[in-house]
Structures are given as C-alpha cells and as structure tokens.
Amino acid sequence: MAVTDEAIEKIKGMIVSGALRPGDRLPKESELAAELGLSRNSLREAVRALSLIRILDVRQGDGTYVTSLDPQLLLEALSFVVDFHRDDTVLEFLAVRRILEPAATAMAATRIGEEQLDALSAQLDALGAQPSVEELVACDLEFHRGIVRSSGNSVLCSLLDGLSGPTTRARVWRGLTQEDAVSRTLQEHRAIVSALRDRDAEAARAWATVHVASVEQWLRSTL
C-alpha cells in the first residue's frame, strides 16, 4: 500500500471508530503523524485528498476539521465524477435514475405538503406553452429536485442530484431533436403533480417511471 493510501486509511479508521467525530479538529500535524506512525508529508497528502472529497475541511490559520459528513456534502463528489462519463454510459446513469427516482416520487406522495405542490404547479404554469429547451431543462431539474427532497431521504436526494449531470445533456439533445418533447415533458410533469395531490404513491411512481424511461428510450434509439 502506498504511504499516502495508508495515511488515508488510518485517518478514515479514526473517523469510522469515532475517535474523530463530525466537527472535531484534528491534532497538530506533528502530533498526528507521530500518533499514526506516518511521515508528515504522507499525512499532508492524505489530508489534501480527504479534503477534496469533503471528509476534511482545511481552514487556513485555524487547523483541519472533520466536516459534518452529511450525505449531501459527501455525495457532491459523485456529481464531479459522473461528469467524466462517456456518451455510451449515459444510458447506465439513466437506468439508475429510472430505479431511484420513481421510488423517491412514491415516497414523496405521502409527505409532500400542499404548499410545495402549489409551488410545483406554479413553476409549470410560469413556463408557458412553448418554453425554450434551456428553460425546460432548468425547470425539469428543479421540479424533480423538489419532489425528491420531499421524500424525506437526504441520501436519495443527494444521489439523484449527482446523477443529473449526464442526464441533463440527454434532455437537451432530446429537446433539440424531438418535436413533441417539450409538450410531452410538461404533460408528464403535470401527471406527476396530479398523482402527488391525490396521494397516490403508485400512480406517482408509474408516471415518474414513464418520464425517465421516455428519455432513456429516445437516447437508446439515437446512440
């Protein structure tokens, strides 16, 4: 094992064991290196690596702290990674979204408030009958984010946020090349809201599945 990898594993072990908890400040570099049997250089590299994936927070002049370790913070790295996907793997990301998003939408059916439902409807009304592709895609991202957030599961919300990168490009392509994509997307969005208003989890799940699957089906035919 490379020395930096070893240092990462040792710091990870301290966090997992509870020796270091969210918000804790790490001991001074010299003290921690001695405690873990590491060189200061390898420790420094490990801290740098762990700060990139939001495990540690290096505050200049103040020290290094364990972050909150909240799922939303930790899964930000997922969004960065998926941006490097190849075009032929976007279908795999969409397939994962097709599994997760309908489940989250069904969960939201029993939790989402009337105020949030009114906000979703108003968001769709504000688009008008013929929004631009860019407006539609931006609305689509916020629309689904709002619903998933209402599922009450922060991990699920963060995972789906991270998967939106490659699927955004697919939605843009679809909007530019398929004539009925805009009206169809708005119709599917309204059907999802209607199912949520009825507190019908299975109908909400079904419409969310149709919505993601239609993008996936179109993209599969174009690649």
Coordinates of C-alpha atoms in Angstrom, one line a residue:
M1 CA 0.0 0.0 0.0
A2 CA 1.3 3.4 -1.0
V3 CA 2.2 5.6 2.0
T4 CA -0.5 8.2 1.2
D5 CA -3.1 5.4 0.9
E6 CA -2.0 4.1 4.2
A7 CA -2.3 7.6 5.8
I8 CA -5.8 7.9 4.3
E9 CA -6.9 4.6 5.7
K10 CA -5.6 5.5 9.2
I11 CA -7.4 8.8 9.3
K12 CA -10.5 7.0 7.9
G13 CA -10.2 4.5 10.7
M14 CA -10.1 7.3 13.3
I15 CA -13.3 8.7 11.9
V16 CA -15.2 5.4 11.5
S17 CA -14.2 4.3 15.0
G18 CA -15.5 7.6 16.5
A19 CA -12.1 8.7 17.7
L20 CA -12.7 11.7 15.4
R21 CA -16.3 12.9 15.2
P22 CA -18.0 15.4 12.8
G23 CA -16.8 18.9 13.6
D24 CA -13.7 17.7 15.5
R25 CA -10.4 19.4 15.0
L26 CA -7.5 17.1 14.1
P27 CA -4.5 17.1 16.3
K28 CA -1.5 19.2 15.1
E29 CA 0.2 17.7 12.1
S30 CA 3.4 16.7 14.0
E31 CA 1.4 15.1 16.8
L32 CA -1.0 13.2 14.5
A33 CA 1.9 12.0 12.3
A34 CA 3.7 10.6 15.3
E35 CA 0.5 9.0 16.7
L36 CA -0.3 7.2 13.4
G37 CA 3.4 6.4 12.6
L38 CA 3.3 8.4 9.4
S39 CA 5.6 10.9 7.8
R40 CA 4.4 14.5 7.8
N41 CA 4.5 14.5 4.0
S42 CA 2.2 11.4 3.6
L43 CA -0.1 12.8 6.3
R44 CA -0.3 16.1 4.4
E45 CA -1.1 14.4 1.1
A46 CA -3.8 12.3 2.9
V47 CA -5.4 15.4 4.3
R48 CA -5.4 17.1 0.9
A49 CA -7.0 14.1 -0.7
L50 CA -9.7 13.8 2.1
S51 CA -10.5 17.5 1.8
L52 CA -11.2 17.1 -1.9
I53 CA -13.9 14.6 -1.2
R54 CA -15.3 16.7 1.7
I55 CA -14.3 14.4 4.5
L56 CA -11.9 17.1 6.0
D57 CA -12.0 20.8 5.9
V58 CA -8.7 22.6 5.9
R59 CA -9.1 26.1 7.4
Q60 CA -6.0 28.3 6.8
G61 CA -4.6 29.6 10.1
D62 CA -7.1 27.6 12.1
G63 CA -6.4 23.9 11.6
T64 CA -8.1 20.9 9.9
Y65 CA -11.5 19.7 10.9
V66 CA -13.7 16.7 10.2
T67 CA -16.7 18.0 8.2
S68 CA -20.3 17.5 9.1
L69 CA -20.2 14.2 7.0
D70 CA -23.7 15.0 5.8
P71 CA -24.7 12.9 2.8
Q72 CA -25.3 15.9 0.6
L73 CA -21.8 17.2 1.3
L74 CA -20.1 13.8 0.8
L75 CA -22.0 12.9 -2.4
E76 CA -21.0 16.2 -4.1
A77 CA -18.0 14.2 -5.3
L78 CA -20.4 12.0 -7.2
S79 CA -21.6 14.8 -9.4
F80 CA -18.0 15.7 -10.2
V81 CA -17.1 12.1 -11.1
V82 CA -20.2 11.5 -13.3
D83 CA -19.3 14.5 -15.5
F84 CA -16.5 12.4 -16.9
H85 CA -18.9 9.7 -18.3
R86 CA -18.6 8.6 -21.9
D87 CA -21.6 9.1 -24.1
D88 CA -22.2 5.3 -24.3
T89 CA -22.5 5.1 -20.5
V90 CA -25.2 7.8 -20.1
L91 CA -27.8 5.1 -20.6
E92 CA -26.4 3.3 -17.5
F93 CA -26.8 6.5 -15.5
L94 CA -30.4 6.9 -16.8
A95 CA -31.1 3.3 -15.8
V96 CA -30.0 4.0 -12.3
R97 CA -32.2 7.2 -12.2
R98 CA -35.1 5.1 -13.5
I99 CA -34.8 2.8 -10.5
L100 CA -34.3 5.5 -7.8
E101 CA -36.4 8.5 -8.9
P102 CA -39.8 6.7 -9.1
A103 CA -39.2 5.2 -5.6
A104 CA -38.4 8.7 -4.3
T105 CA -41.5 10.1 -6.0
A106 CA -43.7 7.4 -4.5
M107 CA -42.2 8.2 -1.0
A108 CA -43.0 11.9 -1.6
A109 CA -46.7 11.2 -2.2
T110 CA -47.3 10.7 1.5
R111 CA -45.0 13.5 2.7
I112 CA -45.2 16.4 0.3
G113 CA -47.1 19.4 1.5
E114 CA -49.9 21.3 -0.3
E115 CA -47.7 24.4 -0.4
Q116 CA -44.9 22.5 -2.2
L117 CA -47.4 21.1 -4.6
D118 CA -48.8 24.6 -5.4
A119 CA -45.2 25.7 -6.0
L120 CA -44.6 22.9 -8.4
S121 CA -47.8 23.7 -10.3
A122 CA -46.9 27.4 -10.4
Q123 CA -43.4 26.5 -11.7
L124 CA -45.0 24.6 -14.6
D125 CA -47.5 27.4 -15.3
A126 CA -44.7 30.0 -15.4
L127 CA -43.0 28.2 -18.2
G128 CA -45.9 28.8 -20.6
A129 CA -46.8 26.6 -23.5
Q130 CA -43.6 27.0 -25.5
P131 CA -40.6 27.4 -23.2
S132 CA -37.1 27.2 -24.7
V133 CA -35.2 23.9 -24.3
E134 CA -32.8 25.6 -21.7
E135 CA -35.8 26.9 -19.7
L136 CA -37.4 23.4 -19.8
V137 CA -34.3 21.6 -18.7
A138 CA -33.7 24.1 -15.8
C139 CA -37.3 23.7 -14.7
D140 CA -37.0 19.9 -15.0
L141 CA -34.0 19.8 -12.7
E142 CA -35.7 21.9 -10.1
F143 CA -39.0 20.1 -10.5
H144 CA -37.6 16.7 -9.7
R145 CA -35.2 18.0 -7.0
G146 CA -38.2 19.5 -5.2
I147 CA -40.1 16.2 -5.3
V148 CA -37.2 14.1 -4.3
R149 CA -36.4 16.4 -1.4
S150 CA -39.9 15.8 -0.2
S151 CA -39.2 12.1 0.0
G152 CA -37.5 12.8 3.3
N153 CA -34.4 10.8 2.4
S154 CA -31.3 13.0 2.2
V155 CA -29.1 10.2 0.8
L156 CA -31.6 9.5 -2.1
C157 CA -31.8 13.2 -2.8
S158 CA -28.0 13.6 -3.0
L159 CA -27.6 10.5 -5.2
L160 CA -30.2 11.7 -7.7
D161 CA -28.6 15.2 -7.7
G162 CA -25.3 13.7 -8.5
L163 CA -26.8 11.7 -11.4
S164 CA -28.4 14.7 -13.0
G165 CA -25.2 15.8 -14.9
P166 CA -25.2 13.3 -17.7
T167 CA -29.0 13.1 -17.9
T168 CA -29.2 16.9 -18.4
R169 CA -27.3 16.7 -21.6
A170 CA -29.6 13.9 -22.8
R171 CA -32.6 16.1 -22.1
V172 CA -31.1 18.9 -24.1
W173 CA -30.4 16.7 -27.0
R174 CA -34.0 15.4 -26.9
G175 CA -35.5 18.8 -26.7
L176 CA -33.5 19.9 -29.8
T177 CA -34.3 16.9 -32.0
Q178 CA -37.7 15.7 -31.0
E179 CA -40.6 18.0 -31.9
D180 CA -43.1 16.9 -29.2
A181 CA -40.5 16.6 -26.4
V182 CA -41.5 19.9 -24.7
S183 CA -45.2 19.4 -24.6
R184 CA -44.7 15.7 -23.6
T185 CA -42.4 16.6 -20.7
L186 CA -44.9 19.2 -19.4
Q187 CA -47.7 16.7 -19.7
E188 CA -45.8 14.1 -17.7
H189 CA -44.8 16.7 -15.1
R190 CA -48.5 17.7 -14.6
A191 CA -49.5 14.0 -14.3
I192 CA -46.9 13.5 -11.6
V193 CA -48.2 16.5 -9.7
S194 CA -51.7 15.3 -10.0
A195 CA -50.8 11.9 -8.6
L196 CA -49.0 13.5 -5.7
R197 CA -52.1 15.7 -5.0
D198 CA -54.2 12.5 -4.9
R199 CA -51.6 11.0 -2.5
D200 CA -51.5 8.0 -4.9
A201 CA -48.0 6.7 -4.5
E202 CA -48.2 4.0 -7.2
A203 CA -49.6 6.4 -9.8
A204 CA -46.8 8.8 -8.9
R205 CA -44.2 6.0 -9.2
A206 CA -45.7 5.0 -12.6
W207 CA -45.6 8.5 -14.1
A208 CA -42.1 9.1 -12.8
T209 CA -41.0 5.8 -14.5
V210 CA -42.7 6.8 -17.7
H211 CA -41.0 10.2 -17.6
V212 CA -37.4 8.9 -17.2
A213 CA -38.0 5.9 -19.4
S214 CA -39.1 8.1 -22.3
V215 CA -35.8 10.0 -22.2
E216 CA -33.9 6.7 -21.9
Q217 CA -35.8 5.1 -24.9
W218 CA -35.2 8.1 -27.1
L219 CA -31.5 8.2 -26.3
R220 CA -31.1 4.5 -26.9
S221 CA -32.5 4.9 -30.4
T222 CA -30.0 7.7 -31.2
L223 CA -26.8 6.2 -29.9

